[in-house]
Coordinates of C-alpha atoms in Angstrom, one line a residue:
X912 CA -10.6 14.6 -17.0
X913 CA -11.4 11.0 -17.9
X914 CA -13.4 11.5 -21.0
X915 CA -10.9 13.4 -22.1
X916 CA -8.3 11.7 -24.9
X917 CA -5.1 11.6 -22.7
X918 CA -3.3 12.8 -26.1
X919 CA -5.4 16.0 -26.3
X920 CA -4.4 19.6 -25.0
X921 CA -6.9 19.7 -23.2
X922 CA -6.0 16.8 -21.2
X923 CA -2.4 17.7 -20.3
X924 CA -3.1 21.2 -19.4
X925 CA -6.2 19.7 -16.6
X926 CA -3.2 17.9 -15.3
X927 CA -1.0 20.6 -15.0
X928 CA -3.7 23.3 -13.3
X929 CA -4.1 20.1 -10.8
X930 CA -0.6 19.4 -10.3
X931 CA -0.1 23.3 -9.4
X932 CA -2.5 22.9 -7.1
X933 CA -0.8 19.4 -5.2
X934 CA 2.8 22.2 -5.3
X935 CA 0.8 24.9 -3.9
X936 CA -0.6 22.0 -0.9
X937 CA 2.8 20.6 -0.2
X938 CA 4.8 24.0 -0.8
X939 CA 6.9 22.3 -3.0
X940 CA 7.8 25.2 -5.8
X941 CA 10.5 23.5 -7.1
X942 CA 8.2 20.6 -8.2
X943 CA 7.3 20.8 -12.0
X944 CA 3.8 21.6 -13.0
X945 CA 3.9 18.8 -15.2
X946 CA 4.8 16.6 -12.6
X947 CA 2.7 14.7 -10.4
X948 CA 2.7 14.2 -6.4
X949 CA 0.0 11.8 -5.5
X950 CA -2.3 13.0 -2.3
X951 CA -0.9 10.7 0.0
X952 CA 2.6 11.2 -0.8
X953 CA 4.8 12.7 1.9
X954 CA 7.4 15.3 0.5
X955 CA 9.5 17.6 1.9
X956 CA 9.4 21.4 0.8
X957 CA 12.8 21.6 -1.0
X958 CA 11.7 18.8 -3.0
X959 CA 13.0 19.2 -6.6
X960 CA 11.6 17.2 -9.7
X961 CA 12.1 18.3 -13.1
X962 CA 9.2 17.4 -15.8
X963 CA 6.9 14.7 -15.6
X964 CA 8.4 12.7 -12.7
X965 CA 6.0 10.8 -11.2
X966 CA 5.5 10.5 -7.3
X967 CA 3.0 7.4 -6.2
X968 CA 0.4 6.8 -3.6
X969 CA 2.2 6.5 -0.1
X970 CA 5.3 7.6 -1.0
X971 CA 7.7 9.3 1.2
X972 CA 10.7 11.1 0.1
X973 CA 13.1 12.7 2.4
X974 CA 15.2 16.2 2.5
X975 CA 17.3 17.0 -0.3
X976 CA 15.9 15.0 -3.0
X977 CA 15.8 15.9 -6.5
X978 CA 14.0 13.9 -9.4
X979 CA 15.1 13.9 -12.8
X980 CA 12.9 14.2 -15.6
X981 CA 10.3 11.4 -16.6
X982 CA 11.5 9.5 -13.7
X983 CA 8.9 7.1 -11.6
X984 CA 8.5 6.5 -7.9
X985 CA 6.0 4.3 -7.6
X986 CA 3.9 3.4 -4.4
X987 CA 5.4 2.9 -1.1
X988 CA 8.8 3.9 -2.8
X989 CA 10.4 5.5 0.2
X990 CA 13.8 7.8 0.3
X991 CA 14.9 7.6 4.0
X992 CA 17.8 7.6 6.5
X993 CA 20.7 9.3 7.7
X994 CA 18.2 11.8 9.5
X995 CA 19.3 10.8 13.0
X996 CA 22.8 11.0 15.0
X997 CA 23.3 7.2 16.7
X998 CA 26.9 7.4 17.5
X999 CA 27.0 9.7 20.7
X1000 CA 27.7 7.6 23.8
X1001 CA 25.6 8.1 26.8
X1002 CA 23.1 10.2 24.6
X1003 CA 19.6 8.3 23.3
X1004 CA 19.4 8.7 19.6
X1005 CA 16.2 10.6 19.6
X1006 CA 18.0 13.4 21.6
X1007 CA 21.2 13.0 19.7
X1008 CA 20.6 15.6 17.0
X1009 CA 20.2 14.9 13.8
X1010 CA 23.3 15.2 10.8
X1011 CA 23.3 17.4 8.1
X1012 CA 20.9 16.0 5.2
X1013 CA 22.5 14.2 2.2
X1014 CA 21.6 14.9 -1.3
X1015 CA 19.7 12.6 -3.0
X1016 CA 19.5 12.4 -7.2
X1017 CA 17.2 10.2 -9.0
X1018 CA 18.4 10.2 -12.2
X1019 CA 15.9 11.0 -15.7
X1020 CA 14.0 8.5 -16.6
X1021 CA 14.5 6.0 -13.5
X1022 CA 12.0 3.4 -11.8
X1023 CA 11.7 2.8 -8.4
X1024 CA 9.3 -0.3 -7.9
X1025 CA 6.8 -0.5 -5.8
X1026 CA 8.2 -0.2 -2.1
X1027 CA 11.4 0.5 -2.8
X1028 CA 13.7 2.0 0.0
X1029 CA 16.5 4.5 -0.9
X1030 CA 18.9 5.5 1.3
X1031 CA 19.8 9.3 1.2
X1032 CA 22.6 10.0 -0.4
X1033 CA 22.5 7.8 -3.0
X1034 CA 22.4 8.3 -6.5
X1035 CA 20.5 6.6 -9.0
X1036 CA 21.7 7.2 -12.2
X1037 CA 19.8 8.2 -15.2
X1038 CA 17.6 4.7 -16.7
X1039 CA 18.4 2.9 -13.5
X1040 CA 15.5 0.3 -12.7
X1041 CA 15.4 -0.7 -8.8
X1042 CA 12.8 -3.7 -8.7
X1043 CA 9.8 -3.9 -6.0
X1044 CA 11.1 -3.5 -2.1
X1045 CA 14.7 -3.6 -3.0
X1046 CA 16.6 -1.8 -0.8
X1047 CA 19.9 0.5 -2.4
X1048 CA 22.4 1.1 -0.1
X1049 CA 24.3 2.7 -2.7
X1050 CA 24.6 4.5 -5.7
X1051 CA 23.2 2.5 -8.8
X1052 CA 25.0 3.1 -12.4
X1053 CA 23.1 4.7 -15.1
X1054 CA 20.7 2.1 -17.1
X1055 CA 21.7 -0.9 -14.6
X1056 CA 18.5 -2.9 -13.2
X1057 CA 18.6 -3.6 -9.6
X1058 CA 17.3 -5.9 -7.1
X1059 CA 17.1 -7.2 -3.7
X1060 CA 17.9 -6.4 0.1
X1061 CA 20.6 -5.1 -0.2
X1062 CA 20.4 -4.2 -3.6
X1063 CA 22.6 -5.6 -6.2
X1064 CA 22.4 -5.4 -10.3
X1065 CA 20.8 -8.2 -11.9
X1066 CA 20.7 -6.8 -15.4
X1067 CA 21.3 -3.8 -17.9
X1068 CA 18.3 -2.0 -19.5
X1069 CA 20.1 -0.7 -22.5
X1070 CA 23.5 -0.9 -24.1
X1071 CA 25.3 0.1 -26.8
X1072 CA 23.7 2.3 -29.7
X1073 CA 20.5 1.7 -28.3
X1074 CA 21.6 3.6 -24.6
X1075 CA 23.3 6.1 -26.4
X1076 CA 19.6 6.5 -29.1
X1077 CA 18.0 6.7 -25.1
X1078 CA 19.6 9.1 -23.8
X1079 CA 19.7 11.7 -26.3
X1080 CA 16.3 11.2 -26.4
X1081 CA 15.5 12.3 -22.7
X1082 CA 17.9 14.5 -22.4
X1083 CA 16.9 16.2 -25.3
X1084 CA 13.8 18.2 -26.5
X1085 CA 11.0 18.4 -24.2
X1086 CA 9.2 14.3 -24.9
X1087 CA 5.3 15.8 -24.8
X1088 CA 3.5 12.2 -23.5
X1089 CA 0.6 10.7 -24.6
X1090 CA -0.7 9.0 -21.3
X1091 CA -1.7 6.2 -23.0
X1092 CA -0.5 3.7 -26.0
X1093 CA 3.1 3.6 -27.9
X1094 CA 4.1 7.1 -29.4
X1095 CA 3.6 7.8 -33.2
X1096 CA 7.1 6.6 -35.0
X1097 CA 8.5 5.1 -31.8
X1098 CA 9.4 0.8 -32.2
X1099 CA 7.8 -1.2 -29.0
X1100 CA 9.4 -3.4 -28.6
X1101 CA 8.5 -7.2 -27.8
X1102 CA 8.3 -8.4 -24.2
X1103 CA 7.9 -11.6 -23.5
X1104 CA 4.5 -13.0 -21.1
X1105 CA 6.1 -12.4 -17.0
X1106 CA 5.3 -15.4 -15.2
X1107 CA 2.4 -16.0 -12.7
X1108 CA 2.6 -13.3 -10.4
X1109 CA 2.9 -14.1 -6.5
X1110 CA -0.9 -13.7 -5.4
X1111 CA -1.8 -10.8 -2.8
X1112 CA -3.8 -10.8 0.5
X1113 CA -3.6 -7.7 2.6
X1114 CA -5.2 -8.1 6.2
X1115 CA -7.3 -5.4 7.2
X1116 CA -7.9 -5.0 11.0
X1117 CA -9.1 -1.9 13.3
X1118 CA -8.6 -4.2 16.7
X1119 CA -6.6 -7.7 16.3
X1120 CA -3.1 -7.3 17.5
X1121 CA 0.0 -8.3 15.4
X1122 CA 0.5 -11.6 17.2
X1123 CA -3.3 -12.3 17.7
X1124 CA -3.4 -16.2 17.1
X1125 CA -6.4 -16.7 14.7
X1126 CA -5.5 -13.9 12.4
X1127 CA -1.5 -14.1 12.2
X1128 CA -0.3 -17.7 13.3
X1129 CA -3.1 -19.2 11.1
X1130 CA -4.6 -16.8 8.5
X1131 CA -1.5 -15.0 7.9
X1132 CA 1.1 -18.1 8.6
X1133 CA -0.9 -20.3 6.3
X1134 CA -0.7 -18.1 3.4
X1135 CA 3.0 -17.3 3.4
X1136 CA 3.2 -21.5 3.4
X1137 CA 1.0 -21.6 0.6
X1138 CA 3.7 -18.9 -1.4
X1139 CA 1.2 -16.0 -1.0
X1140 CA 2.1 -12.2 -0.5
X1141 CA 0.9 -11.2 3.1
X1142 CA 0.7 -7.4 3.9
X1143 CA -0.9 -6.9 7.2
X1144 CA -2.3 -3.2 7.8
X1145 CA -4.0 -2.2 11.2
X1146 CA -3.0 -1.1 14.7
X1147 CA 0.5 -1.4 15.8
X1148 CA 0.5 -3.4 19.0
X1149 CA 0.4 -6.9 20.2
X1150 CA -0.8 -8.9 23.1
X1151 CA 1.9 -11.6 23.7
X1152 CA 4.8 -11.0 21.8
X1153 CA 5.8 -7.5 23.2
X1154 CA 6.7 -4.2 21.4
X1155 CA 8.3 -4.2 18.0
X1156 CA 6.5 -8.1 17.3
X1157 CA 6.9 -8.1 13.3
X1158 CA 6.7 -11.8 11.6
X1159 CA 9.5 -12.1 8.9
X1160 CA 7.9 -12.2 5.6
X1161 CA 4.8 -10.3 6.4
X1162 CA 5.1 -7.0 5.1
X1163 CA 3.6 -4.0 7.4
X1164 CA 1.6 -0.7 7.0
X1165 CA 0.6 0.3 10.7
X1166 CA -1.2 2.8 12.2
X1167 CA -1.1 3.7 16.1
X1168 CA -2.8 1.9 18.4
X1169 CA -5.6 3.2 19.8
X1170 CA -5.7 5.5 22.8
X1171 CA -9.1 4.0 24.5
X1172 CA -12.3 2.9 23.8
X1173 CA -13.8 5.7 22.3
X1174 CA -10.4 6.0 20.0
X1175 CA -11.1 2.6 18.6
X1176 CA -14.1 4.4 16.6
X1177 CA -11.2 6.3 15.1
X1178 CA -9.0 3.6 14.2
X1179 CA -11.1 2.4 10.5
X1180 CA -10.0 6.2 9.2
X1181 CA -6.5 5.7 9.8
X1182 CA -6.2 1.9 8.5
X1183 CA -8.7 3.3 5.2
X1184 CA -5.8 6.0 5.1
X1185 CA -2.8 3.2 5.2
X1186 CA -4.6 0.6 2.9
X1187 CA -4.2 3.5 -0.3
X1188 CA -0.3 2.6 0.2
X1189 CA -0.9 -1.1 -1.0
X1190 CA -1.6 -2.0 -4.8
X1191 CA -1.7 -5.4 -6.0
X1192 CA -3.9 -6.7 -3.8
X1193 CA -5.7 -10.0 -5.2
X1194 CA -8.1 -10.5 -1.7
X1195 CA -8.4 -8.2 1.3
X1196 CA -9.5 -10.0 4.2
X1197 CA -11.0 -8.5 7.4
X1198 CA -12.1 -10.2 11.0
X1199 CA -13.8 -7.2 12.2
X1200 CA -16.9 -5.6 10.5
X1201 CA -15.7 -1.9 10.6
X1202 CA -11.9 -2.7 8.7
X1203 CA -14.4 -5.1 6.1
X1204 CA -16.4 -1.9 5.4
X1205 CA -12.9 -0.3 4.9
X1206 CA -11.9 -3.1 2.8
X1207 CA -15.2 -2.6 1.0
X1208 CA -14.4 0.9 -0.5
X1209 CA -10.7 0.2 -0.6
X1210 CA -11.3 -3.0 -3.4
X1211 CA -13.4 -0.9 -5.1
X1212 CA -10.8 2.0 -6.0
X1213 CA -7.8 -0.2 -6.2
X1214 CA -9.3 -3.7 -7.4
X1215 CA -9.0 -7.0 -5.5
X1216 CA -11.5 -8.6 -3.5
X1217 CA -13.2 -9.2 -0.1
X1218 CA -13.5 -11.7 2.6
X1219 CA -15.1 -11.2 5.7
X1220 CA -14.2 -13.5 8.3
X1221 CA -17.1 -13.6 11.1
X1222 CA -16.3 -14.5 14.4
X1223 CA -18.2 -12.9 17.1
X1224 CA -22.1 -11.6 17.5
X1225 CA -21.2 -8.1 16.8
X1226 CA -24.5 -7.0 17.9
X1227 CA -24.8 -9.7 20.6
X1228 CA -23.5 -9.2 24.6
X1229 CA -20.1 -7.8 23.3
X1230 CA -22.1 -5.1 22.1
X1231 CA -23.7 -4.3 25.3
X1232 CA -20.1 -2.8 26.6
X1233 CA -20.6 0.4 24.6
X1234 CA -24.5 0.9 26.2
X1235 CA -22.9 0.0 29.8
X1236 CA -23.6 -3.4 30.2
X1237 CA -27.3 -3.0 29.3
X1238 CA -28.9 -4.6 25.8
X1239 CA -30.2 -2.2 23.9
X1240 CA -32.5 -3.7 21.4
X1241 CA -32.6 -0.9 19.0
X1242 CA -29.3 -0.7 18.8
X1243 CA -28.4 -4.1 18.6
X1244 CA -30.3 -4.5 15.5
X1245 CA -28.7 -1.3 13.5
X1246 CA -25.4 -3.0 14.3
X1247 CA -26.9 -6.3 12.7
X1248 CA -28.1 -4.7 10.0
X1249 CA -25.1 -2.7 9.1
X1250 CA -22.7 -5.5 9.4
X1251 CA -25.3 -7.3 7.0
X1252 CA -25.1 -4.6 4.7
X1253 CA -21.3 -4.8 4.7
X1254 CA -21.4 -8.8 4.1
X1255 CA -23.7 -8.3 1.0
X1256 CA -21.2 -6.2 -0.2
X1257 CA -18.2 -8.6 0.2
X1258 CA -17.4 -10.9 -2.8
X1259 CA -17.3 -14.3 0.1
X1260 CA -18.1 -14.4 4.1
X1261 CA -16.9 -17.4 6.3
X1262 CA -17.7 -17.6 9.7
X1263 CA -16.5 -20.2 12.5
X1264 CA -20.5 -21.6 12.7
X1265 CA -23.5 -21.3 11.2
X1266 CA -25.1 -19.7 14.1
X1267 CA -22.6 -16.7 14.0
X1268 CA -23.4 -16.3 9.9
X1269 CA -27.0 -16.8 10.1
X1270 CA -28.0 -13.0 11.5
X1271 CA -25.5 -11.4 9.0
X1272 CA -25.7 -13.5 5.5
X1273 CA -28.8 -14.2 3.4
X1274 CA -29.3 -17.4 2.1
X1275 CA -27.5 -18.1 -1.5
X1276 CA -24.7 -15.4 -0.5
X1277 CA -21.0 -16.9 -1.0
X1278 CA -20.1 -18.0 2.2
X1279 CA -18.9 -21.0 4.3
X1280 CA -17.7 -22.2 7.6
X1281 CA -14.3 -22.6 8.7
X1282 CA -13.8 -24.5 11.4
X1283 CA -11.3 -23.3 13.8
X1284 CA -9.6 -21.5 10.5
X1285 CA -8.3 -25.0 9.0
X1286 CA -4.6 -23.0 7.9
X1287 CA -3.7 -25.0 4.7
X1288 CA -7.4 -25.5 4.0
X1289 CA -8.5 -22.5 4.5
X1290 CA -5.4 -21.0 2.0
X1291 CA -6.8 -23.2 -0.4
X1292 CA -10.2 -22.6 -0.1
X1293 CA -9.7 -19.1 -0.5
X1294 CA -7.4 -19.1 -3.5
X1295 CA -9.9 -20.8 -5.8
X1296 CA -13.0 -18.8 -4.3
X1297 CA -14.5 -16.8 -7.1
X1298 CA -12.1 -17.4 -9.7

């Protein structure tokens, strides 16, 4: 498909054989052909979308939704709520039943920013915008721009002649897309440069636990201080702080902890699995060699790039757990050598010495030493790596 012109024939009707085939996977028949459902979506089976609605990575949409045509969730938009009974004395919720579901209605031609959270039974009305994790509480008014937690307007799209011009326009004749570029005999119209963008550094870890003291109260802590983005993705436990330990202004995309040793093998496909959720990402950064192979793969399909952060001897005594408490030379070296592999691959490597780098990094490879993970330094350091 993608040396195909996204105007041609050809083109759209691909996308609709593969689109049939993501309705026939999720049993959604009242899903459009022309629509699309990204893989890692999560619908339910009475989902309804009209034409070419869009549904983005990681998205998850409750019962009793219906999308309007042309209308955009992006990634991480989720539609949620309302699907458990809390107010039964003496009962715990999870045994308390659930209501009946609420109908949704995202209206034609509305945007729902990345990470978004609708509540069911809200309406959004036809044009609506709803910026990036906003959170609506409440029904939004045709071609009103929303923002914030809770969400509120903070602007109108269109007014006037040129709503009313809008609106017959996608609410009339089928609008056959061309994918890419302005349409013939439509005016674009002028939009003024956006500001610098918030920079982006999603942890990835397979082990570390939330409130793990290197990783959050320096790494992640010293980039929120710096006025970075921080999404953490890994295991959902912690070692100190207790169950439920989430730091405000770190956003979250967990996975569950693992079940044992042999589980922890496991635990890179389900954080590779969570990391197609986040977009934006300007550095992924990884204290554990398996998540930095994940982190590997993951930059490369959705841009960004990677920074291993070196710690231990991975094929040194803490190895030696796994071949029961006896060194296992050949073994030992495999490890080094992968984990070498995976620091070639990463755009810079920083390790607490020079004697923990020297068995993974060639010589002339980006890389440095942190020393005891300097917070504001270290944010620094890392924003101007590369660039």
């Amino acid at each position: 498909m993608s040396r195909l012109p996204r105007s041609s024939r050809a083109y759209r009707a691909l996308r609709r054989a593969r689109n049939a085939v993501s309705n026939a996977r999720n049993r959604t028949p009242a899903v459009d052909r022309t629509t699309y459902v990204h893989p890692s979506a999560q619908v339910s089976r009475d989902l309804r979308a009209e034409e070419y609605a869009f549904v983005g990575p990681g998205a998850a949409v409750a019962p009793g939704v219906s999308i309007g045509r042309y209308a955009m969730l992006a990634a991480g938009v989720a539609v949620v709520g309302a699907d458990h009974e809390w107010r039964v004395p003496g009962v715990p919720i999870q045994f308390a039943g659930r209501p009946a579901p609420l109908p949704t209605r995202i209206g034609r031609d509305a945007w729902l920013g990345h990470g978004a959270t609708v509540m069911v039974g809200v309406q959004i009305g036809e044009g609506a915008v709803v910026a990036a994790r906003a959170v609506v509480t409440k029904d939004v008014p045709p071609y009103e721009v929303w923002a914030g937690v809770p969400a509120r307007r903070i602007a109108t799209r269109f007014e006037g002649q040129d709503r009313e011009r809008h609106s017959a326009a996608i609410n009339g004749p089928l609008i056959e897309p061309a994918f890419a570029g302005p349409r013939a005999g439509v005016d674009t119209p002028t939009v003024s440069p956006a500001p610098d963008r918030v920079r982006h550094l999603c942890i990835l870890t397979t082990a570390h636990p939330l409130d793990d003291v290197r990783v959050h109260t320096k790494i992640a802590t010293s980039y929120l201080n710096a006025g970075w983005r921080v999404t953490w993705v890994g295991p959902d436990y912690s070692f100190f702080a207790g169950e439920g330990f989430r730091a405000p202004g770190i956003d979250y995309v967990l996975t569950p902890p693992p079940a044992g040793r042999r589980d922890r093998l496991a635990s890179a496909g389900r954080v590779a699995r969570a990391a197609r959720a986040v977009q934006d990402v300007d550095w992924w950064y990884s204290p554990d060699p398996d998540a930095a192979a994940v982190a590997v793969r993951t930059a490369r399909r959705q841009g960004g790039k990677v920074v291993f952060d070196i710690h231990e001897e991975f094929h040194g005594s803490m190895l030696d757990r796994w071949t029961f408490g006896r060194p296992v030379r050949a073994i030992r070296e495999a490890v080094r050598r992968r984990v070498a592999q995976t620091c070639a691959a990463c755009d810079l490597v920083v390790g607490v010495n020079d004697a923990v780098l020297t068995p993974f990094v060639p010589p002339g490879a980006p890389h440095f030493t942190v020393r005891n993970c300097a917070p504001r330094w270290f944010a620094q350091r890392l924003g101007g790596a590369g660039d």
